[in-house]
Amino acid sequence: MEGRKLAILVGGGPAPGINSVISSVTIEAIKKGAAVVGIYDGFSHLEKRHKNVEFLTIPKVSRIHITGGSILRTSRANPTKSEEKLKNVVEMLTEMEVDYLVTIGGDDTAFSARKVAEFAGKMGYELKCVHVPKTIDNDLPLPAGIDTFGYETARSEGSRIISTLMEDARTSGRWFIVTAMGRKAGHLALGIGKAAGATLTLIPEEFFSSGNLSIECVIDSIAGAVVKRKAAGYGYGVAVIAEGFFEFFKEEDVLNYIGKEIERDEHGHIRLAEINISDVIKSGVKRKLAKFGITPTIVDQKLGYELRCVAPCPSDIEYTRNLGYAAVDYLAQGGSGVMITIQHDRITPMNFEELVDPETGKTRVRLVDINSIAFTIAQEYMIRLKKSDFADDEKLLKLAKAANTTPEEFRREFEDCVR
């Protein structure tokens, strides 16, 4: 790498550990003789033929690995939306004489990096590119048990917050409905809920097989848990909901509940942060319970931005320093076109082609395996309606009494949404 230039770019949402990757990549690249340039704000300036960069040095990055956020900031700019934008990005990298590009991001950034590298090849420009997987959503297509960096820190911080809400719920005798970030997959919500001992956690994956993936079914699942807790003598709890549900609900149903047009980002995703999902669910749960004369105090909360820029935990710091080193080492050996991963204590590059969904052409999303032991055990520690509650006449009668109704009516209202 002697005499060459390496650029670092961050895309997508923040995640704990970004600065640690930047630090590790910079230090290792400079040790190998390369100059390192940090590109600000993802692809947003490059795609407009603007240059907003800074040369990075070891003194500048030597202690940033313990900090949250991104010294290079980040953006969701999507250069793949047009050939002109891709051409602009490649031409700017050529003008800057960049030989190597390290991108840090999630599935959208991985897709953009792949397309930029491909387009550079078509233009006769040899750009060696590797991607470092970053997302608190933990939904990149890595093998089971291999997390994306940032997830562990986000889960830890989220669990701390939910544990506090659990104590508040017990102390004040109320319910909290909390939505946790996770665009399509429920990894983060499930990890937080399980670690904190939330009353129940709902993720979209568990509703796929039943065909009951609807707002009404999510509302009924929470309302049913409230009734079951009431039947056991408890009038409080915390329900954690993955925000990704709103990616799968019918758009007309979402519009009916939120009463406004849906905003989308540069990659065409619904701007979930613009929808007060927990409030939508809370209103539905209150209406459902009111039918039975049950009027608990319910508070809605959103959990997401609090998790993205906290300082990384030690395991994420170690993980990201390993990833940064691995990215530079792979490039130095002449490699390109891969996502860098650490699997079972081994540097394991994954070709971009392995990450692609053949139907959409975009990066595959790793969903929660609901047949895994982790999910099975998580459900065992939740309070929620189960098939056994409807198969046992005594249990059903107790639930119906708590809901001020008959067993027949309770069955009609709730059984369809039980897995």
Tab-separated table of C-alpha atoms in Angstrom:
chain	number	residue	atom	x	y	z
A	1	MET	CA	0.000	0.000	0.000
A	2	GLU	CA	3.081	2.229	0.013
A	3	GLY	CA	2.364	5.542	-1.691
A	4	ARG	CA	-1.317	4.714	-2.249
A	5	LYS	CA	-4.389	6.506	-0.914
A	6	LEU	CA	-7.233	4.963	1.094
A	7	ALA	CA	-10.579	6.688	1.697
A	8	ILE	CA	-13.075	5.973	4.469
A	9	LEU	CA	-16.783	6.717	4.141
A	10	VAL	CA	-19.726	6.150	6.521
A	11	GLY	CA	-23.324	5.631	5.359
A	12	GLY	CA	-26.705	4.975	6.971
A	13	GLY	CA	-27.632	5.590	10.577
A	14	PRO	CA	-25.089	5.941	13.404
A	15	ALA	CA	-24.030	2.923	15.437
A	16	PRO	CA	-21.678	2.536	18.400
A	17	GLY	CA	-18.206	1.610	17.193
A	18	ILE	CA	-17.961	3.634	13.959
A	19	ASN	CA	-15.111	5.745	15.286
A	20	SER	CA	-13.311	2.613	16.403
A	21	VAL	CA	-13.387	1.275	12.830
A	22	ILE	CA	-12.188	4.634	11.477
A	23	SER	CA	-9.349	4.619	13.999
A	24	SER	CA	-8.319	1.039	13.306
A	25	VAL	CA	-8.431	1.433	9.509
A	26	THR	CA	-6.457	4.683	9.646
A	27	ILE	CA	-3.719	3.383	11.931
A	28	GLU	CA	-3.211	0.135	10.021
A	29	ALA	CA	-3.287	1.803	6.579
A	30	ILE	CA	-0.723	4.439	7.618
A	31	LYS	CA	1.484	1.710	9.100
A	32	LYS	CA	1.394	0.076	5.663
A	33	GLY	CA	2.472	3.301	3.956
A	34	ALA	CA	-0.863	4.616	2.674
A	35	ALA	CA	-2.295	8.107	3.044
A	36	VAL	CA	-5.806	8.111	4.560
A	37	VAL	CA	-8.576	10.522	3.707
A	38	GLY	CA	-11.900	10.691	5.518
A	39	ILE	CA	-14.917	11.556	3.373
A	40	TYR	CA	-17.599	13.502	5.213
A	41	ASP	CA	-21.331	12.739	5.074
A	42	GLY	CA	-21.310	9.464	3.179
A	43	PHE	CA	-21.882	9.700	-0.563
A	44	SER	CA	-23.837	12.965	-0.284
A	45	HIS	CA	-21.053	15.291	-1.473
A	46	LEU	CA	-19.417	12.937	-3.964
A	47	GLU	CA	-22.646	12.312	-5.856
A	48	LYS	CA	-22.921	16.091	-6.405
A	49	ARG	CA	-19.255	16.375	-7.441
A	50	HIS	CA	-18.365	18.192	-4.238
A	51	LYS	CA	-15.306	17.378	-2.166
A	52	ASN	CA	-15.601	17.526	1.624
A	53	VAL	CA	-12.726	15.519	3.037
A	54	GLU	CA	-9.989	15.544	5.645
A	55	PHE	CA	-6.670	13.740	5.761
A	56	LEU	CA	-6.550	11.505	8.829
A	57	THR	CA	-3.472	10.910	10.923
A	58	ILE	CA	-2.669	8.617	13.808
A	59	PRO	CA	-2.709	11.443	16.389
A	60	LYS	CA	-6.179	12.493	15.150
A	61	VAL	CA	-7.685	9.034	15.584
A	62	SER	CA	-5.658	7.368	18.328
A	63	ARG	CA	-8.304	7.873	21.058
A	64	ILE	CA	-11.565	8.113	19.129
A	65	HIS	CA	-12.222	4.373	19.441
A	66	ILE	CA	-13.838	4.887	22.851
A	67	THR	CA	-16.253	7.562	21.627
A	68	GLY	CA	-19.725	7.347	20.141
A	69	GLY	CA	-20.973	8.915	16.927
A	70	SER	CA	-18.887	9.355	13.772
A	71	ILE	CA	-16.132	11.930	13.293
A	72	LEU	CA	-16.908	11.720	9.560
A	73	ARG	CA	-20.615	12.079	10.209
A	74	THR	CA	-22.922	9.997	7.993
A	75	SER	CA	-25.814	10.254	5.550
A	76	ARG	CA	-28.312	8.094	3.711
A	77	ALA	CA	-27.430	9.519	0.288
A	78	ASN	CA	-28.012	6.871	-2.371
A	79	PRO	CA	-25.771	7.206	-5.466
A	80	THR	CA	-27.385	4.168	-7.091
A	81	LYS	CA	-30.539	6.160	-7.878
A	82	SER	CA	-29.039	7.313	-11.170
A	83	GLU	CA	-26.113	6.579	-13.455
A	84	GLU	CA	-25.142	10.248	-13.268
A	85	LYS	CA	-24.696	10.044	-9.484
A	86	LEU	CA	-22.634	6.867	-9.763
A	87	LYS	CA	-20.487	8.520	-12.434
A	88	ASN	CA	-19.989	11.573	-10.216
A	89	VAL	CA	-18.886	9.440	-7.269
A	90	VAL	CA	-16.402	7.472	-9.357
A	91	GLU	CA	-15.006	10.583	-11.028
A	92	MET	CA	-14.539	12.338	-7.685
A	93	LEU	CA	-12.711	9.324	-6.249
A	94	THR	CA	-10.550	9.276	-9.384
A	95	GLU	CA	-9.742	12.985	-9.054
A	96	MET	CA	-8.757	12.433	-5.436
A	97	GLU	CA	-6.531	9.543	-6.598
A	98	VAL	CA	-8.191	7.106	-4.229
A	99	ASP	CA	-6.925	3.542	-4.689
A	100	TYR	CA	-8.830	1.895	-1.850
A	101	LEU	CA	-12.286	2.607	-0.420
A	102	VAL	CA	-13.521	1.347	2.950
A	103	THR	CA	-17.250	1.873	3.469
A	104	ILE	CA	-18.856	1.519	6.886
A	105	GLY	CA	-22.603	0.952	6.964
A	106	GLY	CA	-25.609	-1.303	6.778
A	107	ASP	CA	-27.379	-3.053	3.919
A	108	ASP	CA	-28.014	0.087	1.857
A	109	THR	CA	-24.405	1.250	2.129
A	110	ALA	CA	-23.195	-2.242	1.231
A	111	PHE	CA	-25.393	-2.134	-1.870
A	112	SER	CA	-24.130	1.336	-2.815
A	113	ALA	CA	-20.501	0.282	-2.310
A	114	ARG	CA	-20.993	-2.725	-4.575
A	115	LYS	CA	-22.570	-0.600	-7.314
A	116	VAL	CA	-19.861	2.083	-7.077
A	117	ALA	CA	-17.120	-0.552	-7.388
A	118	GLU	CA	-18.894	-2.144	-10.383
A	119	PHE	CA	-19.370	1.222	-12.099
A	120	ALA	CA	-15.722	2.122	-11.509
A	121	GLY	CA	-14.753	-1.070	-13.312
A	122	LYS	CA	-16.944	-0.153	-16.280
A	123	MET	CA	-15.200	3.225	-16.442
A	124	GLY	CA	-11.806	1.537	-16.499
A	125	TYR	CA	-10.906	2.639	-12.971
A	126	GLU	CA	-9.563	-0.018	-10.632
A	127	LEU	CA	-11.095	0.842	-7.271
A	128	LYS	CA	-10.537	-1.742	-4.583
A	129	CYS	CA	-13.433	-1.604	-2.140
A	130	VAL	CA	-14.389	-3.412	1.062
A	131	HIS	CA	-17.395	-2.906	3.303
A	132	VAL	CA	-17.481	-3.107	7.105
A	133	PRO	CA	-20.963	-4.157	8.336
A	134	LYS	CA	-22.499	-1.710	10.798
A	135	THR	CA	-26.044	-1.586	12.124
A	136	ILE	CA	-27.713	-1.757	15.505
A	137	ASP	CA	-30.514	-3.616	13.696
A	138	ASN	CA	-28.236	-6.699	13.389
A	139	ASP	CA	-29.939	-7.586	10.110
A	140	LEU	CA	-27.089	-7.954	7.616
A	141	PRO	CA	-26.817	-11.458	6.094
A	142	LEU	CA	-24.143	-12.835	8.399
A	143	PRO	CA	-24.232	-16.432	9.667
A	144	ALA	CA	-26.352	-17.155	12.735
A	145	GLY	CA	-24.693	-16.013	15.937
A	146	ILE	CA	-22.459	-13.429	14.235
A	147	ASP	CA	-23.623	-9.938	15.186
A	148	THR	CA	-23.098	-6.690	13.330
A	149	PHE	CA	-21.054	-4.172	15.272
A	150	GLY	CA	-23.040	-1.698	17.323
A	151	TYR	CA	-25.767	-4.203	18.133
A	152	GLU	CA	-24.305	-5.357	21.440
A	153	THR	CA	-23.863	-1.810	22.736
A	154	ALA	CA	-27.345	-0.787	21.582
A	155	ARG	CA	-28.877	-3.851	23.213
A	156	SER	CA	-27.062	-3.139	26.458
A	157	GLU	CA	-28.187	0.507	26.576
A	158	GLY	CA	-31.717	-0.424	25.506
A	159	SER	CA	-31.940	-3.100	28.188
A	160	ARG	CA	-30.903	-0.585	30.822
A	161	ILE	CA	-33.687	1.777	29.729
A	162	ILE	CA	-36.342	-0.953	29.577
A	163	SER	CA	-35.307	-2.255	33.003
A	164	THR	CA	-35.914	1.226	34.403
A	165	LEU	CA	-39.316	1.373	32.712
A	166	MET	CA	-40.179	-2.037	34.173
A	167	GLU	CA	-39.539	-0.661	37.641
A	168	ASP	CA	-41.544	2.478	36.834
A	169	ALA	CA	-44.422	0.314	35.599
A	170	ARG	CA	-44.415	-1.694	38.834
A	171	THR	CA	-44.099	1.382	41.023
A	172	SER	CA	-46.801	3.445	39.312
A	173	GLY	CA	-49.113	0.624	38.224
A	174	ARG	CA	-49.096	1.439	34.522
A	175	TRP	CA	-48.221	-0.057	31.155
A	176	PHE	CA	-45.519	1.110	28.770
A	177	ILE	CA	-45.595	0.351	25.051
A	178	VAL	CA	-42.106	0.861	23.646
A	179	THR	CA	-41.092	0.641	19.987
A	180	ALA	CA	-37.467	-0.325	19.353
A	181	MET	CA	-35.533	0.419	16.171
A	182	GLY	CA	-35.118	-2.293	13.580
A	183	ARG	CA	-36.225	-1.547	10.025
A	184	LYS	CA	-37.402	-5.007	8.977
A	185	ALA	CA	-35.997	-7.439	11.498
A	186	GLY	CA	-36.754	-7.847	15.185
A	187	HIS	CA	-33.239	-8.651	16.478
A	188	LEU	CA	-32.801	-5.482	18.516
A	189	ALA	CA	-36.304	-5.450	20.009
A	190	LEU	CA	-36.048	-9.129	20.945
A	191	GLY	CA	-32.534	-8.770	22.363
A	192	ILE	CA	-33.543	-5.793	24.491
A	193	GLY	CA	-36.828	-7.299	25.660
A	194	LYS	CA	-35.289	-10.642	26.561
A	195	ALA	CA	-32.326	-9.145	28.438
A	196	ALA	CA	-34.489	-6.673	30.364
A	197	GLY	CA	-37.224	-9.187	31.158
A	198	ALA	CA	-39.943	-7.132	29.442
A	199	THR	CA	-43.487	-8.434	29.886
A	200	LEU	CA	-43.662	-9.297	26.207
A	201	THR	CA	-41.803	-8.492	23.005
A	202	LEU	CA	-43.398	-8.613	19.563
A	203	ILE	CA	-41.432	-8.890	16.307
A	204	PRO	CA	-42.803	-9.195	12.749
A	205	GLU	CA	-41.051	-12.506	12.030
A	206	GLU	CA	-43.313	-14.431	14.409
A	207	PHE	CA	-46.412	-13.309	12.503
A	208	PHE	CA	-45.179	-14.209	9.016
A	209	SER	CA	-46.083	-17.898	9.098
A	210	SER	CA	-49.542	-17.306	10.563
A	211	GLY	CA	-50.502	-14.763	7.927
A	212	ASN	CA	-51.803	-12.433	10.669
A	213	LEU	CA	-49.327	-9.620	10.098
A	214	SER	CA	-51.689	-6.706	10.713
A	215	ILE	CA	-51.958	-3.737	13.038
A	216	GLU	CA	-55.079	-5.279	14.570
A	217	CYS	CA	-53.239	-8.490	15.451
A	218	VAL	CA	-50.388	-6.610	17.148
A	219	ILE	CA	-52.941	-4.569	19.111
A	220	ASP	CA	-54.839	-7.714	20.137
A	221	SER	CA	-51.601	-9.414	21.225
A	222	ILE	CA	-50.777	-6.567	23.610
A	223	ALA	CA	-54.350	-6.181	24.832
A	224	GLY	CA	-54.438	-9.922	25.490
A	225	ALA	CA	-51.259	-9.653	27.557
A	226	VAL	CA	-52.809	-6.837	29.602
A	227	VAL	CA	-55.821	-9.050	30.340
A	228	LYS	CA	-53.641	-12.030	31.224
A	229	ARG	CA	-51.604	-9.915	33.636
A	230	LYS	CA	-54.842	-8.587	35.144
A	231	ALA	CA	-56.114	-12.130	35.613
A	232	ALA	CA	-52.909	-12.898	37.529
A	233	GLY	CA	-53.404	-9.854	39.743
A	234	TYR	CA	-51.005	-7.434	38.095
A	235	GLY	CA	-52.009	-4.152	36.463
A	236	TYR	CA	-48.714	-3.156	34.928
A	237	GLY	CA	-46.105	-4.215	32.401
A	238	VAL	CA	-43.870	-3.246	29.495
A	239	ALA	CA	-44.434	-4.333	25.897
A	240	VAL	CA	-41.536	-3.927	23.461
A	241	ILE	CA	-42.500	-3.705	19.784
A	242	ALA	CA	-40.161	-3.840	16.783
A	243	GLU	CA	-40.727	-0.762	14.620
A	244	GLY	CA	-40.236	-2.953	11.554
A	245	PHE	CA	-43.874	-4.021	11.731
A	246	PHE	CA	-44.764	-0.881	9.815
A	247	GLU	CA	-42.636	-2.033	6.866
A	248	PHE	CA	-44.989	-4.987	6.403
A	249	PHE	CA	-48.406	-3.577	7.237
A	250	LYS	CA	-50.598	-2.660	4.292
A	251	GLU	CA	-49.963	0.964	3.412
A	252	GLU	CA	-53.662	1.826	3.406
A	253	ASP	CA	-53.967	0.460	6.959
A	254	VAL	CA	-51.024	2.571	8.092
A	255	LEU	CA	-52.567	5.662	6.494
A	256	ASN	CA	-55.848	4.982	8.284
A	257	TYR	CA	-54.071	4.941	11.632
A	258	ILE	CA	-51.586	7.805	11.242
A	259	GLY	CA	-53.836	10.109	9.206
A	260	LYS	CA	-51.057	11.535	7.030
A	261	GLU	CA	-48.911	10.683	4.025
A	262	ILE	CA	-45.933	8.403	4.541
A	263	GLU	CA	-42.479	9.927	4.108
A	264	ARG	CA	-39.680	7.872	2.542
A	265	ASP	CA	-35.889	8.176	2.574
A	266	GLU	CA	-33.380	8.135	-0.279
A	267	HIS	CA	-33.503	4.336	-0.449
A	268	GLY	CA	-37.310	4.217	-0.618
A	269	HIS	CA	-37.781	3.073	2.980
A	270	ILE	CA	-40.623	4.420	5.103
A	271	ARG	CA	-39.264	7.046	7.495
A	272	LEU	CA	-40.257	5.097	10.572
A	273	ALA	CA	-38.928	7.829	12.832
A	274	GLU	CA	-41.621	10.142	11.435
A	275	ILE	CA	-44.404	7.806	12.563
A	276	ASN	CA	-45.242	7.703	16.267
A	277	ILE	CA	-45.661	3.950	16.116
A	278	SER	CA	-45.967	3.420	19.850
A	279	ASP	CA	-48.733	6.032	20.046
A	280	VAL	CA	-50.605	4.362	17.180
A	281	ILE	CA	-50.405	0.997	18.935
A	282	LYS	CA	-51.256	2.511	22.321
A	283	SER	CA	-54.428	4.127	20.964
A	284	GLY	CA	-55.498	0.820	19.424
A	285	VAL	CA	-54.850	-1.120	22.634
A	286	LYS	CA	-56.832	1.390	24.709
A	287	ARG	CA	-59.778	1.159	22.312
A	288	LYS	CA	-59.671	-2.630	22.388
A	289	LEU	CA	-59.571	-2.819	26.187
A	290	ALA	CA	-62.286	-0.169	26.573
A	291	LYS	CA	-64.696	-2.616	24.916
A	292	PHE	CA	-64.332	-4.716	28.067
A	293	GLY	CA	-64.403	-1.868	30.553
A	294	ILE	CA	-60.649	-2.062	31.164
A	295	THR	CA	-58.934	1.341	31.335
A	296	PRO	CA	-55.264	0.984	32.306
A	297	THR	CA	-52.843	3.902	32.183
A	298	ILE	CA	-50.676	3.329	29.105
A	299	VAL	CA	-47.611	5.379	28.184
A	300	ASP	CA	-45.983	5.160	24.765
A	301	GLN	CA	-42.214	5.469	24.266
A	302	LYS	CA	-39.816	5.294	21.321
A	303	LEU	CA	-36.427	3.693	21.730
A	304	GLY	CA	-33.841	4.270	19.037
A	305	TYR	CA	-31.946	7.534	18.822
A	306	GLU	CA	-30.810	7.029	22.427
A	307	LEU	CA	-28.933	3.905	21.312
A	308	ARG	CA	-27.113	4.968	18.168
A	309	CYS	CA	-24.383	7.304	19.420
A	310	VAL	CA	-23.567	5.992	22.874
A	311	ALA	CA	-19.947	5.080	23.516
A	312	PRO	CA	-19.293	1.477	22.429
A	313	CYS	CA	-19.007	-1.240	25.036
A	314	PRO	CA	-15.665	-3.110	25.339
A	315	SER	CA	-16.823	-6.039	23.198
A	316	ASP	CA	-17.850	-3.708	20.357
A	317	ILE	CA	-14.563	-1.800	20.652
A	318	GLU	CA	-12.584	-5.021	20.328
A	319	TYR	CA	-14.844	-6.245	17.522
A	320	THR	CA	-14.530	-3.028	15.509
A	321	ARG	CA	-10.778	-2.777	15.915
A	322	ASN	CA	-10.551	-6.310	14.557
A	323	LEU	CA	-12.816	-5.430	11.625
A	324	GLY	CA	-10.840	-2.305	10.764
A	325	TYR	CA	-7.552	-4.179	10.817
A	326	ALA	CA	-9.071	-6.983	8.727
A	327	ALA	CA	-10.378	-4.523	6.110
A	328	VAL	CA	-6.945	-2.995	5.539
A	329	ASP	CA	-5.175	-6.360	5.606
A	330	TYR	CA	-7.535	-7.713	2.935
A	331	LEU	CA	-7.019	-4.683	0.691
A	332	ALA	CA	-3.241	-4.854	1.164
A	333	GLN	CA	-3.309	-8.422	-0.117
A	334	GLY	CA	-5.039	-7.276	-3.308
A	335	GLY	CA	-8.569	-8.200	-2.292
A	336	SER	CA	-11.722	-6.258	-3.162
A	337	GLY	CA	-15.496	-6.504	-3.499
A	338	VAL	CA	-16.255	-8.059	-0.123
A	339	MET	CA	-17.896	-7.428	3.205
A	340	ILE	CA	-15.375	-7.999	5.995
A	341	THR	CA	-16.577	-10.231	8.820
A	342	ILE	CA	-15.088	-11.983	11.822
A	343	GLN	CA	-16.494	-15.484	12.195
A	344	HIS	CA	-15.383	-17.861	14.931
A	345	ASP	CA	-12.259	-15.752	15.541
A	346	ARG	CA	-11.279	-15.828	11.871
A	347	ILE	CA	-11.254	-13.019	9.302
A	348	THR	CA	-13.888	-14.166	6.811
A	349	PRO	CA	-14.523	-11.994	3.744
A	350	MET	CA	-17.952	-12.421	2.145
A	351	ASN	CA	-18.238	-11.595	-1.563
A	352	PHE	CA	-20.809	-8.923	-2.406
A	353	GLU	CA	-22.590	-11.496	-4.582
A	354	GLU	CA	-23.248	-13.637	-1.492
A	355	LEU	CA	-25.128	-10.752	0.105
A	356	VAL	CA	-27.560	-10.099	-2.728
A	357	ASP	CA	-31.201	-11.139	-2.818
A	358	PRO	CA	-31.629	-12.535	-6.372
A	359	GLU	CA	-35.227	-11.305	-6.526
A	360	THR	CA	-34.622	-7.686	-5.539
A	361	GLY	CA	-30.969	-7.273	-6.491
A	362	LYS	CA	-30.425	-5.598	-3.109
A	363	THR	CA	-28.631	-6.745	0.021
A	364	ARG	CA	-30.450	-9.563	1.794
A	365	VAL	CA	-31.949	-8.891	5.201
A	366	ARG	CA	-31.303	-11.401	7.984
A	367	LEU	CA	-34.502	-12.001	9.917
A	368	VAL	CA	-34.916	-13.520	13.369
A	369	ASP	CA	-35.131	-17.311	13.194
A	370	ILE	CA	-38.302	-18.052	15.137
A	371	ASN	CA	-37.353	-21.736	15.250
A	372	SER	CA	-34.124	-20.973	17.087
A	373	ILE	CA	-33.631	-21.848	20.738
A	374	ALA	CA	-33.005	-18.153	21.494
A	375	PHE	CA	-36.471	-17.147	20.283
A	376	THR	CA	-38.171	-20.172	21.838
A	377	ILE	CA	-36.727	-19.370	25.264
A	378	ALA	CA	-37.547	-15.666	24.885
A	379	GLN	CA	-41.222	-16.545	24.394
A	380	GLU	CA	-41.235	-18.783	27.440
A	381	TYR	CA	-40.430	-15.798	29.642
A	382	MET	CA	-43.139	-13.554	28.189
A	383	ILE	CA	-46.648	-12.988	29.486
A	384	ARG	CA	-48.941	-13.370	26.496
A	385	LEU	CA	-51.931	-15.347	25.352
A	386	LYS	CA	-51.081	-18.852	24.157
A	387	LYS	CA	-53.009	-21.655	22.508
A	388	SER	CA	-52.991	-23.515	25.817
A	389	ASP	CA	-55.007	-20.656	27.371
A	390	PHE	CA	-57.867	-21.409	24.987
A	391	ALA	CA	-57.555	-25.202	25.238
A	392	ASP	CA	-57.997	-25.176	29.018
A	393	ASP	CA	-61.557	-24.276	30.092
A	394	GLU	CA	-60.459	-23.139	33.544
A	395	LYS	CA	-57.784	-20.802	32.155
A	396	LEU	CA	-60.182	-19.440	29.563
A	397	LEU	CA	-62.858	-18.745	32.187
A	398	LYS	CA	-60.338	-16.883	34.351
A	399	LEU	CA	-59.265	-14.728	31.406
A	400	ALA	CA	-62.863	-14.035	30.431
A	401	LYS	CA	-63.673	-12.900	33.971
A	402	ALA	CA	-60.691	-10.543	33.941
A	403	ALA	CA	-62.053	-9.105	30.701
A	404	ASN	CA	-65.607	-8.832	32.071
A	405	THR	CA	-66.966	-11.074	29.338
A	406	THR	CA	-67.853	-14.668	28.494
A	407	PRO	CA	-65.379	-17.348	27.447
A	408	GLU	CA	-67.049	-17.516	24.023
A	409	GLU	CA	-66.735	-13.796	23.439
A	410	PHE	CA	-63.140	-13.752	24.710
A	411	ARG	CA	-62.278	-16.533	22.275
A	412	ARG	CA	-63.867	-14.644	19.367
A	413	GLU	CA	-61.971	-11.463	20.218
A	414	PHE	CA	-58.497	-12.865	20.833
A	415	GLU	CA	-57.903	-16.414	19.616
A	416	ASP	CA	-57.224	-15.584	15.958
A	417	CYS	CA	-54.021	-13.707	16.789
A	418	VAL	CA	-52.494	-16.386	19.005
A	419	ARG	CA	-49.607	-18.368	17.484
